[in-house]
Amino acid sequence: MFCEHRWDRSLAFGETVFPCPRPGPAPMLLWLLLILAPGRQPAGALPKALLLLKPPWSTAFEGETVTLFCKDHHSLAWEYVSWYHNETPLRKQSGRLQISKSGHYRCKTQRSSLSDPVHVQFLPDWLVLQASHPAFERDKVVLRCRGKEEEDIMERTYYKNEEKIGSSYNSNITVYPAFNDDSTYRCTASGMYILGMSWTETSRPLKIQVQELFPSPVLTASPSWPIEGSPVTLTCETWLPPLTSRTRLQFCFFKEHRALGAGWSNSPELQIPTMWSEGTASYWCQARTVIPRILKTSPRSQIRVHRVPVSDVNLETQPPVGQLIEGEDLVLICSVAAGTGTVTFSWHREGSERSLGRKTQNALSAELRIASVREQDAGRYYCAADNLDGPVLSKRIRITPRVPVSRPVLTIRGPRSQAVEGDVVELRCEAQRGSPPILYRFYHEDVPLGSSSAPSGGEASLNLSLTAEHSGNYSCEANNSLRVQRSKMVSLSITVPVSHPVLTLNPDVAQAMVGDVLELRCEAQRGSPPILYWFYHEDVILGNTSAPFGGGASFNLSLTTEHSGNYSCGADNGLGAQSSETVSLNITGLCKNKVTHITVGVIGCLLSMLGLAATAALVGRFRTQRKSGAIPRNIGSVPGPDPPAQALHSPPSLSRPALMELQPLYSNVSPGDDDLVYSQIWIRQHREGSPAHSPRTHQKGEVFHQEPAIVYSEVKRADPYDPARQDREEAAEGYENVPCTSLALDH
């Protein structure tokens, strides 16, 4: 089992800005400010004092004390020492100061200037990371991971920028941080509890700022402005901290790229017996240590010698001002009207600290060629001429290269991400580079839409009110008379809101019958797909259908008496719904199949008439046979086979109750023609005894038959290319004839 304790907040003392240090909020990033930014010691100023710590750690536990000492270049100071805590003077003036409060401490003696601040921190933590004080560049720094209970620590691990740099079972490791090293260090300590559980503690992060061993030297000349022919003494000024007084420095002086004198020397001075007006030459020096080998160079300095000054400096350009085009070479010609000796010419652009070029020659003019001038080279230029008596400047002239336009970029901005018909979009064309004025032209499918000018450069725009015809590719063109450039194509898709849909009924009748299959068709003439159609009956939703590719959509409805009323539909493609006008429909309460009902009525009448005729014929024949004696009066007494049933019985009564015994049976029959469907109707009459069977004859439309009767009613099938055919076929497959005897009796 592992138990770990870590700091989850960083410790920072914030910026160190003197003379007003500003500690940051706790917990803070632990800075080891050994000696901050030593800086250059001004010539003639006292060297800085050095503040020392005992014990030599800038981090300690709360409750501990640290003793401060102040040292100058000679020795430790034991009296007349000025102490400062957070820039506040302390009354104590002895050579040492015992402290137990965190803060920035400084000191000074009578023979030194104020030391650099040292930040001492007293922490309430269980584990702290300490670094030895002071430390200089290329010098070793000892890191110590210290806990309040050292005997409990079994292992210490050290990290630099969150990377492990070593482990130690004792407390110390050595690192060699570079000057201005911004690395962060921390350590962890681990051990074991009595029960075998492990634990880990992590210190706060530590940042080490290492002091320069010695600052970069500064070259001075005495006198600073010599007269031609007089001697000059050069001095390479730098200094070492008091604690490093045993370190030895060596010096070397240079003129341009040539070493002066005997080369490296232990003396920081070099004397030049005679100074001539050889023009403006650069002088500089170097200082170095042998162990460790550290080399630093001074800035270059110029020593001016008195001679006849130059006058009337003038700057000219080729090509002339206003005719320079980007990419061409620019020649700057600097000339003087008078001057003696070697003249140094330099060329400058206003706002730039560095010169563009420098030439030293025994002449009254000089040229500087700037190759392939760019747009960023525009500005105010001037030149200077100097013959060691001080530079004389020319008048400033403005040079602005004319820049051909770059390839413009077309952007289309609208009120929404997807353009909609009726929106006003802005076509914006911009060339990132190009001298004004710039004329922009806008195109739709290479057809000009309009133009706009940018007199001061930059961009131009064109507003466009969108219609459906504006879908397509757009581009723009930039022209500043130096070059014509065309942008890339930008595609624009216009989404068209749906128009008011039109609802139609199929069949298109104002009155329909119960059982009819009605097709509701809704179509919006305009609108970008996909379109969702909704169908309503008295504002109640019947259903919806989608048209993924636009156009109309249909909804089939099998009618009942409740379907009378007003119908409407709605269309929506995400840009706003539109509703159709209402269409009224009246449903009559007849049977489901009108053709079947009429057919049954007609058959009932025909059967009645046939029954009457057959009865009359049989009665007449029977009477004739009886008169002639062909038929006995008592049929039942005659032996032999039974006569036919039709001869034995009289015809059924033709009264209305007898017709009620007719029972129609029917079904759908297809004779094999794909375009025809017949309704087959069987009508049987119940009689006493076994019914006789007679053959039946067929005719298209209607059939005259003996009992039982069959009637075919012709029904045309739907066009196979009709979009609603599938719906009708599905309705036909579920069709069932309903007998309506009362209607047949009425007919």
PDB file of N, CA and C in Angstrom, residues 517-597:
ATOM      1  N   VAL A 517     -60.972   5.034 -51.919  1.00  0.00           N
ATOM      2  CA  VAL A 517     -59.585   5.347 -51.537  1.00  0.00           C
ATOM      3  C   VAL A 517     -59.245   6.696 -52.150  1.00  0.00           C
ATOM      4  N   LEU A 518     -59.007   7.646 -51.310  1.00  0.00           N
ATOM      5  CA  LEU A 518     -58.753   9.025 -51.748  1.00  0.00           C
ATOM      6  C   LEU A 518     -57.263   9.333 -51.633  1.00  0.00           C
ATOM      7  N   GLU A 519     -56.691   9.865 -52.695  1.00  0.00           N
ATOM      8  CA  GLU A 519     -55.274  10.281 -52.682  1.00  0.00           C
ATOM      9  C   GLU A 519     -55.199  11.792 -52.429  1.00  0.00           C
ATOM     10  N   LEU A 520     -54.541  12.144 -51.355  1.00  0.00           N
ATOM     11  CA  LEU A 520     -54.262  13.558 -51.067  1.00  0.00           C
ATOM     12  C   LEU A 520     -52.860  13.856 -51.568  1.00  0.00           C
ATOM     13  N   ARG A 521     -52.737  14.776 -52.515  1.00  0.00           N
ATOM     14  CA  ARG A 521     -51.412  15.117 -53.066  1.00  0.00           C
ATOM     15  C   ARG A 521     -51.103  16.572 -52.747  1.00  0.00           C
ATOM     16  N   CYS A 522     -49.926  16.764 -52.132  1.00  0.00           N
ATOM     17  CA  CYS A 522     -49.482  18.102 -51.726  1.00  0.00           C
ATOM     18  C   CYS A 522     -48.172  18.406 -52.449  1.00  0.00           C
ATOM     19  N   GLU A 523     -48.098  19.578 -53.048  1.00  0.00           N
ATOM     20  CA  GLU A 523     -46.887  19.921 -53.797  1.00  0.00           C
ATOM     21  C   GLU A 523     -46.606  21.420 -53.684  1.00  0.00           C
ATOM     22  N   ALA A 524     -45.333  21.729 -53.311  1.00  0.00           N
ATOM     23  CA  ALA A 524     -44.842  23.116 -53.305  1.00  0.00           C
ATOM     24  C   ALA A 524     -44.057  23.333 -54.587  1.00  0.00           C
ATOM     25  N   GLN A 525     -44.413  24.353 -55.331  1.00  0.00           N
ATOM     26  CA  GLN A 525     -43.773  24.597 -56.617  1.00  0.00           C
ATOM     27  C   GLN A 525     -42.309  25.001 -56.466  1.00  0.00           C
ATOM     28  N   ARG A 526     -41.947  25.627 -55.342  1.00  0.00           N
ATOM     29  CA  ARG A 526     -40.567  26.080 -55.128  1.00  0.00           C
ATOM     30  C   ARG A 526     -40.130  25.647 -53.730  1.00  0.00           C
ATOM     31  N   GLY A 527     -38.846  25.392 -53.607  1.00  0.00           N
ATOM     32  CA  GLY A 527     -38.291  25.014 -52.312  1.00  0.00           C
ATOM     33  C   GLY A 527     -37.173  24.007 -52.472  1.00  0.00           C
ATOM     34  N   SER A 528     -36.096  24.222 -51.701  1.00  0.00           N
ATOM     35  CA  SER A 528     -34.954  23.311 -51.762  1.00  0.00           C
ATOM     36  C   SER A 528     -35.272  22.032 -50.997  1.00  0.00           C
ATOM     37  N   PRO A 529     -34.913  20.868 -51.592  1.00  0.00           N
ATOM     38  CA  PRO A 529     -35.151  19.606 -50.891  1.00  0.00           C
ATOM     39  C   PRO A 529     -34.148  19.442 -49.754  1.00  0.00           C
ATOM     40  N   PRO A 530     -34.449  18.520 -48.811  1.00  0.00           N
ATOM     41  CA  PRO A 530     -35.674  17.710 -48.729  1.00  0.00           C
ATOM     42  C   PRO A 530     -36.833  18.505 -48.156  1.00  0.00           C
ATOM     43  N   ILE A 531     -38.069  18.112 -48.537  1.00  0.00           N
ATOM     44  CA  ILE A 531     -39.282  18.795 -48.086  1.00  0.00           C
ATOM     45  C   ILE A 531     -40.148  17.772 -47.339  1.00  0.00           C
ATOM     46  N   LEU A 532     -40.632  18.169 -46.194  1.00  0.00           N
ATOM     47  CA  LEU A 532     -41.517  17.316 -45.399  1.00  0.00           C
ATOM     48  C   LEU A 532     -42.945  17.854 -45.520  1.00  0.00           C
ATOM     49  N   TYR A 533     -43.845  16.998 -45.955  1.00  0.00           N
ATOM     50  CA  TYR A 533     -45.242  17.377 -46.138  1.00  0.00           C
ATOM     51  C   TYR A 533     -46.081  16.787 -45.009  1.00  0.00           C
ATOM     52  N   TRP A 534     -47.017  17.585 -44.498  1.00  0.00           N
ATOM     53  CA  TRP A 534     -47.967  17.157 -43.464  1.00  0.00           C
ATOM     54  C   TRP A 534     -49.389  17.278 -44.022  1.00  0.00           C
ATOM     55  N   PHE A 535     -50.240  16.349 -43.693  1.00  0.00           N
ATOM     56  CA  PHE A 535     -51.615  16.336 -44.178  1.00  0.00           C
ATOM     57  C   PHE A 535     -52.556  16.463 -42.979  1.00  0.00           C
ATOM     58  N   TYR A 536     -53.580  17.332 -43.143  1.00  0.00           N
ATOM     59  CA  TYR A 536     -54.472  17.655 -42.031  1.00  0.00           C
ATOM     60  C   TYR A 536     -55.928  17.456 -42.456  1.00  0.00           C
ATOM     61  N   HIS A 537     -56.746  17.010 -41.531  1.00  0.00           N
ATOM     62  CA  HIS A 537     -58.189  16.967 -41.685  1.00  0.00           C
ATOM     63  C   HIS A 537     -58.773  17.734 -40.507  1.00  0.00           C
ATOM     64  N   GLU A 538     -59.381  18.874 -40.830  1.00  0.00           N
ATOM     65  CA  GLU A 538     -59.905  19.761 -39.790  1.00  0.00           C
ATOM     66  C   GLU A 538     -58.812  20.083 -38.758  1.00  0.00           C
ATOM     67  N   ASP A 539     -57.594  20.421 -39.306  1.00  0.00           N
ATOM     68  CA  ASP A 539     -56.420  20.805 -38.490  1.00  0.00           C
ATOM     69  C   ASP A 539     -55.924  19.684 -37.596  1.00  0.00           C
ATOM     70  N   VAL A 540     -56.379  18.447 -37.849  1.00  0.00           N
ATOM     71  CA  VAL A 540     -55.857  17.290 -37.130  1.00  0.00           C
ATOM     72  C   VAL A 540     -54.906  16.549 -38.077  1.00  0.00           C
ATOM     73  N   ILE A 541     -53.711  16.228 -37.593  1.00  0.00           N
ATOM     74  CA  ILE A 541     -52.693  15.620 -38.446  1.00  0.00           C
ATOM     75  C   ILE A 541     -53.117  14.211 -38.837  1.00  0.00           C
ATOM     76  N   LEU A 542     -53.135  13.954 -40.147  1.00  0.00           N
ATOM     77  CA  LEU A 542     -53.396  12.623 -40.661  1.00  0.00           C
ATOM     78  C   LEU A 542     -52.106  11.828 -40.820  1.00  0.00           C
ATOM     79  N   GLY A 543     -51.020  12.506 -41.163  1.00  0.00           N
ATOM     80  CA  GLY A 543     -49.746  11.834 -41.382  1.00  0.00           C
ATOM     81  C   GLY A 543     -48.795  12.763 -42.103  1.00  0.00           C
ATOM     82  N   ASN A 544     -47.597  12.270 -42.405  1.00  0.00           N
ATOM     83  CA  ASN A 544     -46.611  13.075 -43.118  1.00  0.00           C
ATOM     84  C   ASN A 544     -45.851  12.199 -44.084  1.00  0.00           C
ATOM     85  N   THR A 545     -45.308  12.832 -45.102  1.00  0.00           N
ATOM     86  CA  THR A 545     -44.529  12.155 -46.138  1.00  0.00           C
ATOM     87  C   THR A 545     -43.379  13.069 -46.532  1.00  0.00           C
ATOM     88  N   SER A 546     -42.217  12.484 -46.781  1.00  0.00           N
ATOM     89  CA  SER A 546     -41.034  13.263 -47.133  1.00  0.00           C
ATOM     90  C   SER A 546     -40.766  13.167 -48.621  1.00  0.00           C
ATOM     91  N   ALA A 547     -40.279  14.282 -49.183  1.00  0.00           N
ATOM     92  CA  ALA A 547     -39.846  14.324 -50.580  1.00  0.00           C
ATOM     93  C   ALA A 547     -38.358  14.659 -50.577  1.00  0.00           C
ATOM     94  N   PRO A 548     -37.478  13.630 -50.519  1.00  0.00           N
ATOM     95  CA  PRO A 548     -36.039  13.894 -50.372  1.00  0.00           C
ATOM     96  C   PRO A 548     -35.450  14.695 -51.512  1.00  0.00           C
ATOM     97  N   PHE A 549     -36.028  14.582 -52.698  1.00  0.00           N
ATOM     98  CA  PHE A 549     -35.467  15.272 -53.851  1.00  0.00           C
ATOM     99  C   PHE A 549     -36.380  16.389 -54.353  1.00  0.00           C
ATOM    100  N   GLY A 550     -37.288  16.834 -53.513  1.00  0.00           N
ATOM    101  CA  GLY A 550     -38.195  17.898 -53.898  1.00  0.00           C
ATOM    102  C   GLY A 550     -39.436  17.342 -54.574  1.00  0.00           C
ATOM    103  N   GLY A 551     -40.236  18.229 -55.140  1.00  0.00           N
ATOM    104  CA  GLY A 551     -41.477  17.808 -55.762  1.00  0.00           C
ATOM    105  C   GLY A 551     -42.584  17.634 -54.738  1.00  0.00           C
ATOM    106  N   GLY A 552     -43.611  16.859 -55.112  1.00  0.00           N
ATOM    107  CA  GLY A 552     -44.748  16.676 -54.228  1.00  0.00           C
ATOM    108  C   GLY A 552     -44.722  15.337 -53.533  1.00  0.00           C
ATOM    109  N   ALA A 553     -45.728  15.118 -52.692  1.00  0.00           N
ATOM    110  CA  ALA A 553     -45.874  13.862 -51.973  1.00  0.00           C
ATOM    111  C   ALA A 553     -47.362  13.574 -51.811  1.00  0.00           C
ATOM    112  N   SER A 554     -47.686  12.286 -51.664  1.00  0.00           N
ATOM    113  CA  SER A 554     -49.083  11.857 -51.598  1.00  0.00           C
ATOM    114  C   SER A 554     -49.344  11.109 -50.304  1.00  0.00           C
ATOM    115  N   PHE A 555     -50.658  11.101 -49.948  1.00  0.00           N
ATOM    116  CA  PHE A 555     -51.106  10.359 -48.763  1.00  0.00           C
ATOM    117  C   PHE A 555     -52.465   9.750 -49.112  1.00  0.00           C
ATOM    118  N   ASN A 556     -52.604   8.434 -48.996  1.00  0.00           N
ATOM    119  CA  ASN A 556     -53.832   7.737 -49.362  1.00  0.00           C
ATOM    120  C   ASN A 556     -54.708   7.543 -48.127  1.00  0.00           C
ATOM    121  N   LEU A 557     -56.022   7.676 -48.349  1.00  0.00           N
ATOM    122  CA  LEU A 557     -56.966   7.631 -47.242  1.00  0.00           C
ATOM    123  C   LEU A 557     -58.185   6.825 -47.665  1.00  0.00           C
ATOM    124  N   SER A 558     -58.527   5.785 -46.907  1.00  0.00           N
ATOM    125  CA  SER A 558     -59.740   4.999 -47.156  1.00  0.00           C
ATOM    126  C   SER A 558     -60.888   5.687 -46.421  1.00  0.00           C
ATOM    127  N   LEU A 559     -61.896   6.140 -47.163  1.00  0.00           N
ATOM    128  CA  LEU A 559     -62.892   7.061 -46.642  1.00  0.00           C
ATOM    129  C   LEU A 559     -63.951   6.356 -45.798  1.00  0.00           C
ATOM    130  N   THR A 560     -64.320   7.060 -44.744  1.00  0.00           N
ATOM    131  CA  THR A 560     -65.487   6.709 -43.937  1.00  0.00           C
ATOM    132  C   THR A 560     -66.344   7.958 -43.831  1.00  0.00           C
ATOM    133  N   THR A 561     -67.514   7.805 -43.200  1.00  0.00           N
ATOM    134  CA  THR A 561     -68.401   8.971 -43.091  1.00  0.00           C
ATOM    135  C   THR A 561     -67.780  10.076 -42.261  1.00  0.00           C
ATOM    136  N   GLU A 562     -66.826   9.701 -41.344  1.00  0.00           N
ATOM    137  CA  GLU A 562     -66.202  10.724 -40.501  1.00  0.00           C
ATOM    138  C   GLU A 562     -65.205  11.575 -41.265  1.00  0.00           C
ATOM    139  N   HIS A 563     -64.860  11.222 -42.489  1.00  0.00           N
ATOM    140  CA  HIS A 563     -63.835  11.946 -43.239  1.00  0.00           C
ATOM    141  C   HIS A 563     -64.391  13.147 -43.984  1.00  0.00           C
ATOM    142  N   SER A 564     -65.665  13.434 -43.860  1.00  0.00           N
ATOM    143  CA  SER A 564     -66.187  14.671 -44.458  1.00  0.00           C
ATOM    144  C   SER A 564     -65.578  15.873 -43.741  1.00  0.00           C
ATOM    145  N   GLY A 565     -65.332  16.940 -44.490  1.00  0.00           N
ATOM    146  CA  GLY A 565     -64.803  18.158 -43.877  1.00  0.00           C
ATOM    147  C   GLY A 565     -63.741  18.812 -44.743  1.00  0.00           C
ATOM    148  N   ASN A 566     -62.908  19.644 -44.088  1.00  0.00           N
ATOM    149  CA  ASN A 566     -61.892  20.440 -44.780  1.00  0.00           C
ATOM    150  C   ASN A 566     -60.528  19.777 -44.637  1.00  0.00           C
ATOM    151  N   TYR A 567     -59.818  19.734 -45.753  1.00  0.00           N
ATOM    152  CA  TYR A 567     -58.480  19.145 -45.788  1.00  0.00           C
ATOM    153  C   TYR A 567     -57.469  20.229 -46.172  1.00  0.00           C
ATOM    154  N   SER A 568     -56.246  20.092 -45.631  1.00  0.00           N
ATOM    155  CA  SER A 568     -55.154  21.003 -45.993  1.00  0.00           C
ATOM    156  C   SER A 568     -53.847  20.252 -45.797  1.00  0.00           C
ATOM    157  N   CYS A 569     -52.771  20.876 -46.278  1.00  0.00           N
ATOM    158  CA  CYS A 569     -51.442  20.279 -46.118  1.00  0.00           C
ATOM    159  C   CYS A 569     -50.437  21.386 -45.837  1.00  0.00           C
ATOM    160  N   GLY A 570     -49.306  20.988 -45.297  1.00  0.00           N
ATOM    161  CA  GLY A 570     -48.215  21.918 -45.003  1.00  0.00           C
ATOM    162  C   GLY A 570     -46.909  21.380 -45.544  1.00  0.00           C
ATOM    163  N   ALA A 571     -45.996  22.309 -45.883  1.00  0.00           N
ATOM    164  CA  ALA A 571     -44.672  21.937 -46.404  1.00  0.00           C
ATOM    165  C   ALA A 571     -43.615  22.682 -45.606  1.00  0.00           C
ATOM    166  N   ASP A 572     -42.517  21.974 -45.323  1.00  0.00           N
ATOM    167  CA  ASP A 572     -41.432  22.580 -44.533  1.00  0.00           C
ATOM    168  C   ASP A 572     -40.108  21.963 -44.964  1.00  0.00           C
ATOM    169  N   ASN A 573     -39.120  22.834 -45.268  1.00  0.00           N
ATOM    170  CA  ASN A 573     -37.762  22.355 -45.572  1.00  0.00           C
ATOM    171  C   ASN A 573     -36.732  22.957 -44.632  1.00  0.00           C
ATOM    172  N   GLY A 574     -37.166  23.288 -43.414  1.00  0.00           N
ATOM    173  CA  GLY A 574     -36.254  23.818 -42.411  1.00  0.00           C
ATOM    174  C   GLY A 574     -36.102  25.315 -42.442  1.00  0.00           C
ATOM    175  N   LEU A 575     -36.748  25.979 -43.406  1.00  0.00           N
ATOM    176  CA  LEU A 575     -36.639  27.434 -43.513  1.00  0.00           C
ATOM    177  C   LEU A 575     -37.979  28.103 -43.254  1.00  0.00           C
ATOM    178  N   GLY A 576     -38.897  27.411 -42.659  1.00  0.00           N
ATOM    179  CA  GLY A 576     -40.213  27.977 -42.391  1.00  0.00           C
ATOM    180  C   GLY A 576     -41.293  27.158 -43.072  1.00  0.00           C
ATOM    181  N   ALA A 577     -42.314  26.828 -42.319  1.00  0.00           N
ATOM    182  CA  ALA A 577     -43.402  26.013 -42.859  1.00  0.00           C
ATOM    183  C   ALA A 577     -44.417  26.890 -43.594  1.00  0.00           C
ATOM    184  N   GLN A 578     -45.033  26.305 -44.637  1.00  0.00           N
ATOM    185  CA  GLN A 578     -46.069  26.976 -45.415  1.00  0.00           C
ATOM    186  C   GLN A 578     -47.279  26.046 -45.489  1.00  0.00           C
ATOM    187  N   SER A 579     -48.474  26.635 -45.472  1.00  0.00           N
ATOM    188  CA  SER A 579     -49.706  25.852 -45.497  1.00  0.00           C
ATOM    189  C   SER A 579     -50.472  26.108 -46.786  1.00  0.00           C
ATOM    190  N   SER A 580     -51.193  25.094 -47.214  1.00  0.00           N
ATOM    191  CA  SER A 580     -52.019  25.214 -48.412  1.00  0.00           C
ATOM    192  C   SER A 580     -53.392  25.783 -48.044  1.00  0.00           C
ATOM    193  N   GLU A 581     -54.161  26.088 -49.067  1.00  0.00           N
ATOM    194  CA  GLU A 581     -55.551  26.451 -48.845  1.00  0.00           C
ATOM    195  C   GLU A 581     -56.359  25.175 -48.548  1.00  0.00           C
ATOM    196  N   THR A 582     -57.466  25.354 -47.855  1.00  0.00           N
ATOM    197  CA  THR A 582     -58.273  24.187 -47.491  1.00  0.00           C
ATOM    198  C   THR A 582     -59.120  23.722 -48.679  1.00  0.00           C
ATOM    199  N   VAL A 583     -59.351  22.403 -48.721  1.00  0.00           N
ATOM    200  CA  VAL A 583     -60.189  21.789 -49.755  1.00  0.00           C
ATOM    201  C   VAL A 583     -61.287  21.001 -49.029  1.00  0.00           C
ATOM    202  N   SER A 584     -62.545  21.257 -49.404  1.00  0.00           N
ATOM    203  CA  SER A 584     -63.676  20.600 -48.739  1.00  0.00           C
ATOM    204  C   SER A 584     -64.038  19.306 -49.455  1.00  0.00           C
ATOM    205  N   LEU A 585     -64.471  18.308 -48.671  1.00  0.00           N
ATOM    206  CA  LEU A 585     -64.863  17.021 -49.222  1.00  0.00           C
ATOM    207  C   LEU A 585     -66.078  16.511 -48.446  1.00  0.00           C
ATOM    208  N   ASN A 586     -67.109  16.057 -49.195  1.00  0.00           N
ATOM    209  CA  ASN A 586     -68.332  15.544 -48.583  1.00  0.00           C
ATOM    210  C   ASN A 586     -68.430  14.048 -48.863  1.00  0.00           C
ATOM    211  N   ILE A 587     -68.637  13.256 -47.836  1.00  0.00           N
ATOM    212  CA  ILE A 587     -68.697  11.796 -47.965  1.00  0.00           C
ATOM    213  C   ILE A 587     -70.167  11.368 -47.830  1.00  0.00           C
ATOM    214  N   THR A 588     -70.682  10.641 -48.852  1.00  0.00           N
ATOM    215  CA  THR A 588     -72.054  10.120 -48.782  1.00  0.00           C
ATOM    216  C   THR A 588     -72.041   8.737 -48.151  1.00  0.00           C
ATOM    217  N   GLY A 589     -73.145   8.356 -47.485  1.00  0.00           N
ATOM    218  CA  GLY A 589     -73.176   7.121 -46.694  1.00  0.00           C
ATOM    219  C   GLY A 589     -73.609   5.905 -47.457  1.00  0.00           C
ATOM    220  N   LEU A 590     -73.200   5.642 -48.714  1.00  0.00           N
ATOM    221  CA  LEU A 590     -73.540   4.431 -49.466  1.00  0.00           C
ATOM    222  C   LEU A 590     -72.573   3.324 -49.129  1.00  0.00           C
ATOM    223  N   CYS A 591     -72.916   2.102 -49.687  1.00  0.00           N
ATOM    224  CA  CYS A 591     -72.052   0.966 -49.418  1.00  0.00           C
ATOM    225  C   CYS A 591     -70.708   1.170 -50.064  1.00  0.00           C
ATOM    226  N   LYS A 592     -69.829   0.273 -49.755  1.00  0.00           N
ATOM    227  CA  LYS A 592     -68.442   0.475 -50.140  1.00  0.00           C
ATOM    228  C   LYS A 592     -68.259   0.336 -51.630  1.00  0.00           C
ATOM    229  N   ASN A 593     -69.004  -0.606 -52.285  1.00  0.00           N
ATOM    230  CA  ASN A 593     -68.833  -0.798 -53.714  1.00  0.00           C
ATOM    231  C   ASN A 593     -70.159  -0.486 -54.393  1.00  0.00           C
ATOM    232  N   LYS A 594     -70.213   0.718 -55.006  1.00  0.00           N
ATOM    233  CA  LYS A 594     -71.482   1.151 -55.623  1.00  0.00           C
ATOM    234  C   LYS A 594     -71.870   0.236 -56.768  1.00  0.00           C
ATOM    235  N   VAL A 595     -70.918  -0.219 -57.546  1.00  0.00           N
ATOM    236  CA  VAL A 595     -71.220  -1.065 -58.704  1.00  0.00           C
ATOM    237  C   VAL A 595     -71.864  -2.362 -58.252  1.00  0.00           C
ATOM    238  N   THR A 596     -71.382  -2.922 -57.192  1.00  0.00           N
ATOM    239  CA  THR A 596     -71.934  -4.172 -56.676  1.00  0.00           C
ATOM    240  C   THR A 596     -73.371  -3.975 -56.209  1.00  0.00           C
ATOM    241  N   HIS A 597     -73.632  -2.855 -55.535  1.00  0.00           N
ATOM    242  CA  HIS A 597     -74.988  -2.598 -55.032  1.00  0.00           C
ATOM    243  C   HIS A 597     -75.997  -2.487 -56.172  1.00  0.00           C
TER     244      HIS A 597
END
